[in-house]
PDB file of C-alpha atoms in Angstrom:
ATOM      1  CA  GLN A  10       0.000   0.000   0.000  1.00 87.00           C
ATOM      2  CA  ILE A  11       2.937   2.346   0.656  1.00 93.00           C
ATOM      3  CA  TYR A  12       3.999   2.111  -2.983  1.00 96.00           C
ATOM      4  CA  ARG A  13       0.496   2.652  -4.308  1.00 96.00           C
ATOM      5  CA  ASP A  14       0.083   5.730  -2.115  1.00 96.00           C
ATOM      6  CA  ALA A  15       3.391   7.088  -3.426  1.00 97.00           C
ATOM      7  CA  VAL A  16       2.226   6.593  -7.018  1.00 97.00           C
ATOM      8  CA  ALA A  17      -1.039   8.413  -6.277  1.00 97.00           C
ATOM      9  CA  LEU A  18       0.890  11.333  -4.775  1.00 97.00           C
ATOM     10  CA  ALA A  19       3.229  11.450  -7.782  1.00 97.00           C
ATOM     11  CA  VAL A  20       0.297  11.542 -10.228  1.00 96.00           C
ATOM     12  CA  ALA A  21      -1.248  14.395  -8.228  1.00 96.00           C
ATOM     13  CA  ARG A  22       2.033  16.352  -8.404  1.00 96.00           C
ATOM     14  CA  ILE A  23       2.186  15.745 -12.148  1.00 96.00           C
ATOM     15  CA  HIS A  24      -1.367  17.059 -12.557  1.00 95.00           C
ATOM     16  CA  GLU A  25      -0.378  20.115 -10.524  1.00 96.00           C
ATOM     17  CA  GLY A  26       2.389  20.757 -13.056  1.00 94.00           C
ATOM     18  CA  THR A  27       5.253  20.213 -10.580  1.00 89.00           C
ATOM     19  CA  LEU A  28       6.898  17.587 -12.781  1.00 91.00           C
ATOM     20  CA  ASP A  29       6.320  15.560 -15.944  1.00 89.00           C
ATOM     21  CA  LYS A  30       7.532  12.139 -14.854  1.00 90.00           C
ATOM     22  CA  VAL A  31       9.092  10.394 -11.876  1.00 94.00           C
ATOM     23  CA  VAL A  32      10.420   6.852 -11.508  1.00 94.00           C
ATOM     24  CA  LEU A  33       9.352   5.386  -8.166  1.00 96.00           C
ATOM     25  CA  SER A  34      10.827   2.146  -6.924  1.00 96.00           C
ATOM     26  CA  ARG A  35      10.146  -0.292  -4.123  1.00 95.00           C
ATOM     27  CA  ALA A  36      12.217  -2.923  -2.363  1.00 94.00           C
ATOM     28  CA  LEU A  37      11.416  -6.503  -1.419  1.00 92.00           C
ATOM     29  CA  ASP A  38      13.349  -7.931   1.530  1.00 91.00           C
ATOM     30  CA  LEU A  39      13.636 -11.731   1.505  1.00 89.00           C
ATOM     31  CA  CYS A  40      14.727 -14.087   4.259  1.00 85.00           C
ATOM     32  CA  TYR A  41      15.496 -17.738   3.516  1.00 77.00           C
ATOM     33  CA  ASP A  42      17.581 -20.680   4.647  1.00 72.00           C
ATOM     34  CA  ALA A  43      21.186 -19.497   4.325  1.00 64.00           C
ATOM     35  CA  GLN A  44      22.140 -22.786   2.659  1.00 64.00           C
ATOM     36  CA  THR A  45      19.648 -22.420  -0.209  1.00 67.00           C
ATOM     37  CA  ILE A  46      21.348 -19.568  -2.075  1.00 78.00           C
ATOM     38  CA  ASP A  47      24.782 -19.797  -3.686  1.00 85.00           C
ATOM     39  CA  PRO A  48      25.858 -16.493  -5.330  1.00 87.00           C
ATOM     40  CA  GLU A  49      27.779 -18.342  -8.035  1.00 90.00           C
ATOM     41  CA  ALA A  50      24.689 -20.393  -8.864  1.00 90.00           C
ATOM     42  CA  VAL A  51      22.560 -17.234  -8.968  1.00 92.00           C
ATOM     43  CA  TYR A  52      25.026 -15.667 -11.405  1.00 94.00           C
ATOM     44  CA  ARG A  53      24.887 -18.763 -13.638  1.00 94.00           C
ATOM     45  CA  ASN A  54      21.084 -18.636 -13.506  1.00 93.00           C
ATOM     46  CA  LEU A  55      21.108 -14.994 -14.582  1.00 94.00           C
ATOM     47  CA  LEU A  56      23.370 -15.827 -17.542  1.00 94.00           C
ATOM     48  CA  ALA A  57      21.122 -18.718 -18.572  1.00 94.00           C
ATOM     49  CA  LEU A  58      17.819 -16.881 -18.135  1.00 90.00           C
ATOM     50  CA  TYR A  59      18.841 -13.511 -19.577  1.00 88.00           C
ATOM     51  CA  SER A  60      21.498 -14.230 -22.186  1.00 88.00           C
ATOM     52  CA  THR A  61      20.957 -10.933 -24.028  1.00 86.00           C
ATOM     53  CA  ALA A  62      21.152  -8.760 -20.901  1.00 89.00           C
ATOM     54  CA  TYR A  63      24.145  -7.142 -19.205  1.00 93.00           C
ATOM     55  CA  VAL A  64      24.686  -9.687 -16.421  1.00 95.00           C
ATOM     56  CA  PHE A  65      26.849  -8.633 -13.481  1.00 95.00           C
ATOM     57  CA  SER A  66      27.977  -9.754 -10.035  1.00 95.00           C
ATOM     58  CA  VAL A  67      30.106  -7.589  -7.745  1.00 93.00           C
ATOM     59  CA  ARG A  68      30.951  -8.407  -4.135  1.00 93.00           C
ATOM     60  CA  ASN A  69      30.736  -5.498  -1.702  1.00 92.00           C
ATOM     61  CA  PRO A  70      33.718  -6.041   0.610  1.00 93.00           C
ATOM     62  CA  SER A  71      32.245  -3.874   3.369  1.00 92.00           C
ATOM     63  CA  THR A  72      29.100  -6.007   3.747  1.00 89.00           C
ATOM     64  CA  GLY A  73      29.976  -9.321   2.099  1.00 90.00           C
ATOM     65  CA  GLU A  74      26.839  -8.993  -0.042  1.00 92.00           C
ATOM     66  CA  TYR A  75      26.833  -9.489  -3.797  1.00 94.00           C
ATOM     67  CA  VAL A  76      25.279  -6.820  -6.016  1.00 95.00           C
ATOM     68  CA  MET A  77      23.920  -8.892  -8.892  1.00 94.00           C
ATOM     69  CA  GLY A  78      21.582  -8.412 -11.801  1.00 94.00           C
ATOM     70  CA  ALA A  79      20.675  -8.704 -15.462  1.00 91.00           C
ATOM     71  CA  SER A  80      20.247  -5.190 -16.805  1.00 90.00           C
ATOM     72  CA  PRO A  81      18.318  -4.805 -20.064  1.00 84.00           C
ATOM     73  CA  GLU A  82      19.531  -1.254 -20.597  1.00 85.00           C
ATOM     74  CA  LEU A  83      22.811   0.070 -21.976  1.00 89.00           C
ATOM     75  CA  VAL A  84      23.473   3.635 -20.827  1.00 93.00           C
ATOM     76  CA  VAL A  85      26.571   4.156 -22.984  1.00 96.00           C
ATOM     77  CA  GLY A  86      28.987   1.896 -24.859  1.00 97.00           C
ATOM     78  CA  VAL A  87      32.136   3.220 -26.520  1.00 98.00           C
ATOM     79  CA  GLU A  88      34.536   1.544 -28.947  1.00 97.00           C
ATOM     80  CA  ASP A  89      37.244   3.497 -30.766  1.00 96.00           C
ATOM     81  CA  GLY A  90      35.431   6.796 -30.321  1.00 96.00           C
ATOM     82  CA  ARG A  91      32.054   5.508 -31.480  1.00 97.00           C
ATOM     83  CA  CYS A  92      29.355   5.633 -28.831  1.00 97.00           C
ATOM     84  CA  SER A  93      26.020   3.870 -28.593  1.00 96.00           C
ATOM     85  CA  THR A  94      23.128   4.002 -26.161  1.00 95.00           C
ATOM     86  CA  HIS A  95      19.845   2.098 -26.106  1.00 90.00           C
ATOM     87  CA  PRO A  96      17.346   3.708 -23.722  1.00 88.00           C
ATOM     88  CA  LEU A  97      14.236   1.767 -22.766  1.00 84.00           C
ATOM     89  CA  ALA A  98      11.270   3.738 -21.472  1.00 75.00           C
ATOM     90  CA  GLY A  99       7.505   3.726 -21.397  1.00 65.00           C
ATOM     91  CA  SER A 100       5.542   1.215 -19.379  1.00 64.00           C
ATOM     92  CA  SER A 101       6.537  -2.364 -20.144  1.00 72.00           C
ATOM     93  CA  ALA A 102       4.124  -4.990 -21.480  1.00 80.00           C
ATOM     94  CA  ARG A 103       4.195  -8.467 -19.999  1.00 77.00           C
ATOM     95  CA  ARG A 104       5.018 -11.331 -22.360  1.00 82.00           C
ATOM     96  CA  THR A 105       2.303 -13.993 -22.576  1.00 79.00           C
ATOM     97  CA  ALA A 106       2.518 -17.764 -22.828  1.00 76.00           C
ATOM     98  CA  ASP A 107      -0.900 -17.959 -24.517  1.00 79.00           C
ATOM     99  CA  GLY A 108       0.763 -18.339 -27.913  1.00 84.00           C
ATOM    100  CA  PRO A 109       3.090 -16.490 -30.323  1.00 86.00           C
ATOM    101  CA  THR A 110       0.228 -14.519 -31.876  1.00 87.00           C
ATOM    102  CA  GLU A 111      -1.043 -13.257 -28.537  1.00 87.00           C
ATOM    103  CA  ASP A 112       2.495 -12.480 -27.400  1.00 89.00           C
ATOM    104  CA  ALA A 113       3.187 -10.480 -30.570  1.00 90.00           C
ATOM    105  CA  GLN A 114      -0.086  -8.606 -30.122  1.00 90.00           C
ATOM    106  CA  ALA A 115       0.953  -7.565 -26.612  1.00 88.00           C
ATOM    107  CA  GLY A 116       4.141  -6.089 -28.031  1.00 90.00           C
ATOM    108  CA  GLU A 117       2.346  -4.355 -30.897  1.00 90.00           C
ATOM    109  CA  ALA A 118      -0.149  -2.812 -28.458  1.00 91.00           C
ATOM    110  CA  LEU A 119       2.784  -1.300 -26.546  1.00 91.00           C
ATOM    111  CA  LEU A 120       4.308   0.012 -29.778  1.00 92.00           C
ATOM    112  CA  ARG A 121       0.979   1.687 -30.705  1.00 89.00           C
ATOM    113  CA  SER A 122       0.378   3.208 -27.260  1.00 90.00           C
ATOM    114  CA  ALA A 123       0.398   6.999 -27.515  1.00 87.00           C
ATOM    115  CA  LYS A 124       1.078   7.338 -23.769  1.00 81.00           C
ATOM    116  CA  ASP A 125       4.106   5.051 -23.874  1.00 85.00           C
ATOM    117  CA  ARG A 126       5.435   6.521 -27.112  1.00 89.00           C
ATOM    118  CA  ALA A 127       5.269  10.004 -25.574  1.00 85.00           C
ATOM    119  CA  GLU A 128       7.026   8.856 -22.393  1.00 80.00           C
ATOM    120  CA  HIS A 129       9.714   7.168 -24.459  1.00 87.00           C
ATOM    121  CA  ALA A 130      10.247  10.231 -26.646  1.00 88.00           C
ATOM    122  CA  THR A 131      10.813  12.345 -23.525  1.00 83.00           C
ATOM    123  CA  VAL A 132      13.671  10.056 -22.464  1.00 85.00           C
ATOM    124  CA  VAL A 133      15.241   9.965 -25.939  1.00 91.00           C
ATOM    125  CA  ASP A 134      15.104  13.753 -26.286  1.00 91.00           C
ATOM    126  CA  ASP A 135      16.726  14.236 -22.869  1.00 89.00           C
ATOM    127  CA  ILE A 136      19.573  11.815 -23.611  1.00 92.00           C
ATOM    128  CA  ALA A 137      20.173  13.387 -27.015  1.00 95.00           C
ATOM    129  CA  ALA A 138      20.373  16.841 -25.437  1.00 94.00           C
ATOM    130  CA  ARG A 139      22.893  15.660 -22.811  1.00 94.00           C
ATOM    131  CA  LEU A 140      25.011  13.456 -25.076  1.00 96.00           C
ATOM    132  CA  GLY A 141      24.960  15.735 -28.117  1.00 96.00           C
ATOM    133  CA  PRO A 142      27.540  18.271 -26.843  1.00 97.00           C
ATOM    134  CA  LEU A 143      30.056  15.435 -26.342  1.00 98.00           C
ATOM    135  CA  CYS A 144      29.640  14.205 -29.920  1.00 97.00           C
ATOM    136  CA  ALA A 145      30.837  15.398 -33.292  1.00 97.00           C
ATOM    137  CA  SER A 146      27.723  13.709 -34.683  1.00 97.00           C
ATOM    138  CA  LEU A 147      24.753  11.866 -33.166  1.00 97.00           C
ATOM    139  CA  THR A 148      22.143   9.732 -34.945  1.00 97.00           C
ATOM    140  CA  VAL A 149      18.705   9.377 -33.352  1.00 96.00           C
ATOM    141  CA  PRO A 150      16.118   7.138 -35.084  1.00 95.00           C
ATOM    142  CA  PRO A 151      12.731   8.852 -35.542  1.00 93.00           C
ATOM    143  CA  ALA A 152      10.716   6.078 -33.870  1.00 92.00           C
ATOM    144  CA  PRO A 153      11.290   3.352 -31.264  1.00 92.00           C
ATOM    145  CA  THR A 154      11.329  -0.381 -31.858  1.00 92.00           C
ATOM    146  CA  LEU A 155      10.312  -3.307 -29.659  1.00 91.00           C
ATOM    147  CA  LEU A 156      12.857  -5.075 -27.470  1.00 87.00           C
ATOM    148  CA  ALA A 157      11.897  -8.381 -25.837  1.00 84.00           C
ATOM    149  CA  THR A 158      13.188  -9.842 -22.588  1.00 79.00           C
ATOM    150  CA  PRO A 159      11.913 -13.201 -21.300  1.00 75.00           C
ATOM    151  CA  GLN A 160       9.220 -11.497 -19.175  1.00 74.00           C
ATOM    152  CA  LEU A 161       8.605  -8.132 -20.826  1.00 80.00           C
ATOM    153  CA  TRP A 162       8.255  -6.127 -24.016  1.00 87.00           C
ATOM    154  CA  HIS A 163      10.004  -2.723 -23.978  1.00 87.00           C
ATOM    155  CA  LEU A 164      10.166   0.289 -26.276  1.00 91.00           C
ATOM    156  CA  GLY A 165      13.762   1.029 -27.249  1.00 92.00           C
ATOM    157  CA  THR A 166      15.677   3.489 -29.413  1.00 93.00           C
ATOM    158  CA  ALA A 167      19.225   2.609 -30.496  1.00 94.00           C
ATOM    159  CA  MET A 168      21.208   5.868 -30.748  1.00 96.00           C
ATOM    160  CA  SER A 169      24.793   6.152 -32.014  1.00 97.00           C
ATOM    161  CA  GLY A 170      27.409   8.864 -32.454  1.00 97.00           C
ATOM    162  CA  ILE A 171      31.045   9.874 -32.850  1.00 98.00           C
ATOM    163  CA  LEU A 172      32.553  11.261 -29.626  1.00 98.00           C
ATOM    164  CA  ARG A 173      34.745  14.332 -29.633  1.00 97.00           C
ATOM    165  CA  PRO A 174      38.463  13.617 -29.028  1.00 96.00           C
ATOM    166  CA  GLY A 175      39.305  12.806 -25.406  1.00 96.00           C
ATOM    167  CA  VAL A 176      35.755  11.924 -24.317  1.00 97.00           C
ATOM    168  CA  THR A 177      35.637   8.558 -22.537  1.00 97.00           C
ATOM    169  CA  ALA A 178      32.864   6.035 -21.977  1.00 97.00           C
ATOM    170  CA  LEU A 179      32.564   7.134 -18.351  1.00 97.00           C
ATOM    171  CA  ASP A 180      32.386  10.814 -19.385  1.00 97.00           C
ATOM    172  CA  ALA A 181      29.491  10.003 -21.696  1.00 97.00           C
ATOM    173  CA  ALA A 182      27.705   7.829 -19.135  1.00 96.00           C
ATOM    174  CA  ARG A 183      27.980  10.478 -16.421  1.00 95.00           C
ATOM    175  CA  ALA A 184      26.646  13.122 -18.803  1.00 95.00           C
ATOM    176  CA  VAL A 185      23.349  11.313 -19.322  1.00 92.00           C
ATOM    177  CA  HIS A 186      22.928   9.591 -15.932  1.00 92.00           C
ATOM    178  CA  PRO A 187      20.468   9.586 -14.248  1.00 90.00           C
ATOM    179  CA  THR A 188      18.237   9.502 -17.302  1.00 83.00           C
ATOM    180  CA  PRO A 189      14.468  10.055 -17.109  1.00 81.00           C
ATOM    181  CA  ALA A 190      14.195   6.260 -17.354  1.00 78.00           C
ATOM    182  CA  ILE A 191      15.551   5.882 -13.807  1.00 88.00           C
ATOM    183  CA  CYS A 192      14.842   9.310 -12.304  1.00 91.00           C
ATOM    184  CA  GLY A 193      12.294  11.508 -14.091  1.00 90.00           C
ATOM    185  CA  MET A 194      11.798  14.975 -15.514  1.00 88.00           C
ATOM    186  CA  PRO A 195      12.617  17.639 -14.580  1.00 91.00           C
ATOM    187  CA  ARG A 196      15.536  15.819 -12.963  1.00 90.00           C
ATOM    188  CA  ASN A 197      15.845  17.848  -9.725  1.00 93.00           C
ATOM    189  CA  GLU A 198      12.114  17.862  -9.000  1.00 95.00           C
ATOM    190  CA  ALA A 199      11.930  14.117  -9.629  1.00 95.00           C
ATOM    191  CA  LEU A 200      14.891  13.465  -7.309  1.00 95.00           C
ATOM    192  CA  ASP A 201      13.222  15.539  -4.579  1.00 96.00           C
ATOM    193  CA  LEU A 202      10.024  13.486  -4.800  1.00 97.00           C
ATOM    194  CA  ILE A 203      11.948  10.200  -4.798  1.00 97.00           C
ATOM    195  CA  ARG A 204      13.707  11.239  -1.578  1.00 96.00           C
ATOM    196  CA  GLU A 205      10.369  12.300  -0.092  1.00 96.00           C
ATOM    197  CA  VAL A 206       8.294   9.177  -0.733  1.00 96.00           C
ATOM    198  CA  GLU A 207      10.609   6.172  -1.100  1.00 95.00           C
ATOM    199  CA  PRO A 208      10.934   4.536   2.347  1.00 93.00           C
ATOM    200  CA  TYR A 209      14.397   3.085   1.703  1.00 93.00           C
ATOM    201  CA  GLU A 210      17.807   4.092   0.352  1.00 92.00           C
ATOM    202  CA  ARG A 211      18.375   2.874  -3.209  1.00 93.00           C
ATOM    203  CA  GLY A 212      22.091   2.379  -2.658  1.00 91.00           C
ATOM    204  CA  PHE A 213      23.596   0.887  -5.821  1.00 92.00           C
ATOM    205  CA  TYR A 214      20.155   0.285  -7.377  1.00 94.00           C
ATOM    206  CA  GLY A 215      19.615   2.616 -10.326  1.00 92.00           C
ATOM    207  CA  GLY A 216      23.324   3.410 -10.571  1.00 94.00           C
ATOM    208  CA  LEU A 217      25.878   2.501 -13.218  1.00 95.00           C
ATOM    209  CA  VAL A 218      27.650  -0.838 -13.561  1.00 94.00           C
ATOM    210  CA  GLY A 219      30.306  -1.538 -16.182  1.00 95.00           C
ATOM    211  CA  TRP A 220      33.938  -1.174 -17.185  1.00 96.00           C
ATOM    212  CA  MET A 221      36.362   1.108 -18.997  1.00 97.00           C
ATOM    213  CA  ASP A 222      39.891   0.565 -20.343  1.00 97.00           C
ATOM    214  CA  GLN A 223      42.824   2.960 -20.572  1.00 96.00           C
ATOM    215  CA  HIS A 224      41.741   4.098 -24.041  1.00 96.00           C
ATOM    216  CA  GLY A 225      38.288   5.264 -22.879  1.00 96.00           C
ATOM    217  CA  ASN A 226      36.466   2.293 -24.387  1.00 98.00           C
ATOM    218  CA  GLY A 227      33.845   0.660 -22.188  1.00 98.00           C
ATOM    219  CA  GLU A 228      30.253  -0.236 -21.463  1.00 97.00           C
ATOM    220  CA  TRP A 229      28.029   1.162 -18.726  1.00 96.00           C
ATOM    221  CA  ALA A 230      24.592  -0.271 -18.009  1.00 94.00           C
ATOM    222  CA  LEU A 231      21.905   0.590 -15.483  1.00 92.00           C
ATOM    223  CA  ASN A 232      21.806  -1.421 -12.278  1.00 93.00           C
ATOM    224  CA  LEU A 233      18.291  -2.764 -12.890  1.00 88.00           C
ATOM    225  CA  ARG A 234      16.582  -6.159 -12.551  1.00 87.00           C
ATOM    226  CA  SER A 235      18.962  -6.609  -9.666  1.00 91.00           C
ATOM    227  CA  GLY A 236      19.354  -7.382  -6.001  1.00 93.00           C
ATOM    228  CA  ARG A 237      21.746  -7.508  -3.077  1.00 93.00           C
ATOM    229  CA  VAL A 238      22.347 -11.111  -2.061  1.00 92.00           C
ATOM    230  CA  GLY A 239      23.774 -12.017   1.335  1.00 88.00           C
ATOM    231  CA  GLU A 240      23.787 -14.961   3.684  1.00 83.00           C
ATOM    232  CA  GLY A 241      20.186 -15.816   4.446  1.00 82.00           C
ATOM    233  CA  ARG A 242      18.722 -12.648   2.983  1.00 86.00           C
ATOM    234  CA  ALA A 243      18.371 -10.652  -0.200  1.00 90.00           C
ATOM    235  CA  THR A 244      16.937  -7.263  -1.142  1.00 93.00           C
ATOM    236  CA  LEU A 245      15.365  -6.890  -4.577  1.00 94.00           C
ATOM    237  CA  CYS A 246      14.411  -3.537  -6.128  1.00 93.00           C
ATOM    238  CA  ALA A 247      12.186  -2.545  -9.032  1.00 92.00           C
ATOM    239  CA  GLY A 248      10.721   0.710 -10.305  1.00 93.00           C
ATOM    240  CA  ALA A 249       8.193   2.093 -12.758  1.00 91.00           C
ATOM    241  CA  GLY A 250       7.891   5.403 -14.590  1.00 88.00           C
ATOM    242  CA  ILE A 251       4.974   7.450 -13.271  1.00 92.00           C
ATOM    243  CA  VAL A 252       3.296   9.836 -15.736  1.00 87.00           C
ATOM    244  CA  SER A 253      -0.096  11.546 -15.886  1.00 87.00           C
ATOM    245  CA  GLY A 254      -1.901   8.403 -17.078  1.00 86.00           C
ATOM    246  CA  SER A 255      -0.424   6.088 -14.433  1.00 91.00           C
ATOM    247  CA  THR A 256      -2.546   4.251 -11.874  1.00 94.00           C
ATOM    248  CA  PRO A 257      -1.335   2.850  -8.536  1.00 96.00           C
ATOM    249  CA  GLN A 258      -2.627  -0.643  -9.323  1.00 95.00           C
ATOM    250  CA  ASN A 259      -0.973  -0.885 -12.741  1.00 92.00           C
ATOM    251  CA  GLU A 260       2.394   0.473 -11.563  1.00 94.00           C
ATOM    252  CA  HIS A 261       2.393  -1.868  -8.554  1.00 94.00           C
ATOM    253  CA  HIS A 262       1.760  -4.761 -10.943  1.00 90.00           C
ATOM    254  CA  GLU A 263       4.569  -3.647 -13.261  1.00 88.00           C
ATOM    255  CA  THR A 264       7.078  -3.590 -10.401  1.00 91.00           C
ATOM    256  CA  ALA A 265       5.912  -7.057  -9.334  1.00 89.00           C
ATOM    257  CA  VAL A 266       6.663  -8.398 -12.823  1.00 84.00           C
ATOM    258  CA  LYS A 267      10.129  -6.813 -12.727  1.00 86.00           C
ATOM    259  CA  LEU A 268      10.827  -8.244  -9.271  1.00 88.00           C
ATOM    260  CA  SER A 269       9.999 -11.702 -10.608  1.00 84.00           C
ATOM    261  CA  THR A 270      12.982 -11.389 -12.976  1.00 81.00           C
ATOM    262  CA  PHE A 271      15.488 -11.661 -10.153  1.00 87.00           C
ATOM    263  CA  LEU A 272      13.341 -13.914  -7.996  1.00 87.00           C
ATOM    264  CA  ALA A 273      13.480 -16.518 -10.781  1.00 86.00           C
ATOM    265  CA  ALA A 274      17.288 -16.352 -10.792  1.00 89.00           C
ATOM    266  CA  LEU A 275      17.290 -17.050  -7.064  1.00 87.00           C
ATOM    267  CA  GLY A 276      15.306 -20.196  -7.778  1.00 82.00           C
ATOM    268  CA  LEU A 277      12.594 -19.012  -5.402  1.00 73.00           C
ATOM    269  CA  ASP A 278       9.016 -17.882  -5.510  1.00 66.00           C
ATOM    270  CA  LEU A 279       7.181 -15.968  -2.821  1.00 61.00           C
ATOM    271  CA  ASP A 280       5.908 -19.189  -1.252  1.00 62.00           C
ATOM    272  CA  ASP A 281       9.524 -20.151  -0.425  1.00 60.00           C
ATOM    273  CA  VAL A 282      10.476 -17.064   1.534  1.00 60.00           C
ATOM    274  CA  ALA A 283       9.498 -14.598   4.219  1.00 61.00           C
ATOM    275  CA  ALA A 284       9.143 -11.334   2.305  1.00 62.00           C
ATOM    276  CA  VAL A 285       8.524  -7.741   3.323  1.00 66.00           C
ATOM    277  CA  SER A 286       7.779  -5.102   0.692  1.00 70.00           C
ATOM    278  CA  ARG A 287       8.955  -1.502   1.151  1.00 75.00           C
TER     279      ARG A 287
END
């Protein structure tokens, strides 16, 4: 109920004209038998389940926890001065097992949605405005395409450009992060509302995960579809973009679908664990 109330407040602020969009997240704390979860096995599960995602596992030496996930979203990739980014935004559509025709129809409905197309365009325009000054040239397709993950359909726009001399992958990633896909618009107003209504600290969730070499090449993805895994407990996080047409019930459902991504990698369902939602 806390999350649904936060969504309702965000929609009211949007209608007041305070902001255009905000991404609100919630956390799910799990407790389980400490012997049932092996971080290496979870990492292998993530690789097997989400082979097209940016799969990562990083141990936090201060806590002993592993920050792990399978991010669908590339913030910036750079190779020999050429940069690429593939923002995903707009409400996701759940994949269906009813048949390939029904599944394709779910994706096409998302692609035709005026609300989701408008939300996606806002993100693309913001990234182009932030990345453009770092580029000698930047190509932005006029319309999004569909990107499928095992659970969800997303709208995506693959952008590419030529960086100015001396600009690194991390420079480019920091210029566009946090994007409206993880924060909102306007950025400062969205950040203020996130701090006001989210009852937990995001920590690494929603940040950048990746690598860079000495030549400035690298890849940086969003820390999404992720969790912190420790001995006997895990914390999973998921968010949804709130716009004027959002409803508390639908956004709560969308975050539940996203949480199931990492829950599947743990080899658990909610019947196996003691869970508390925040």
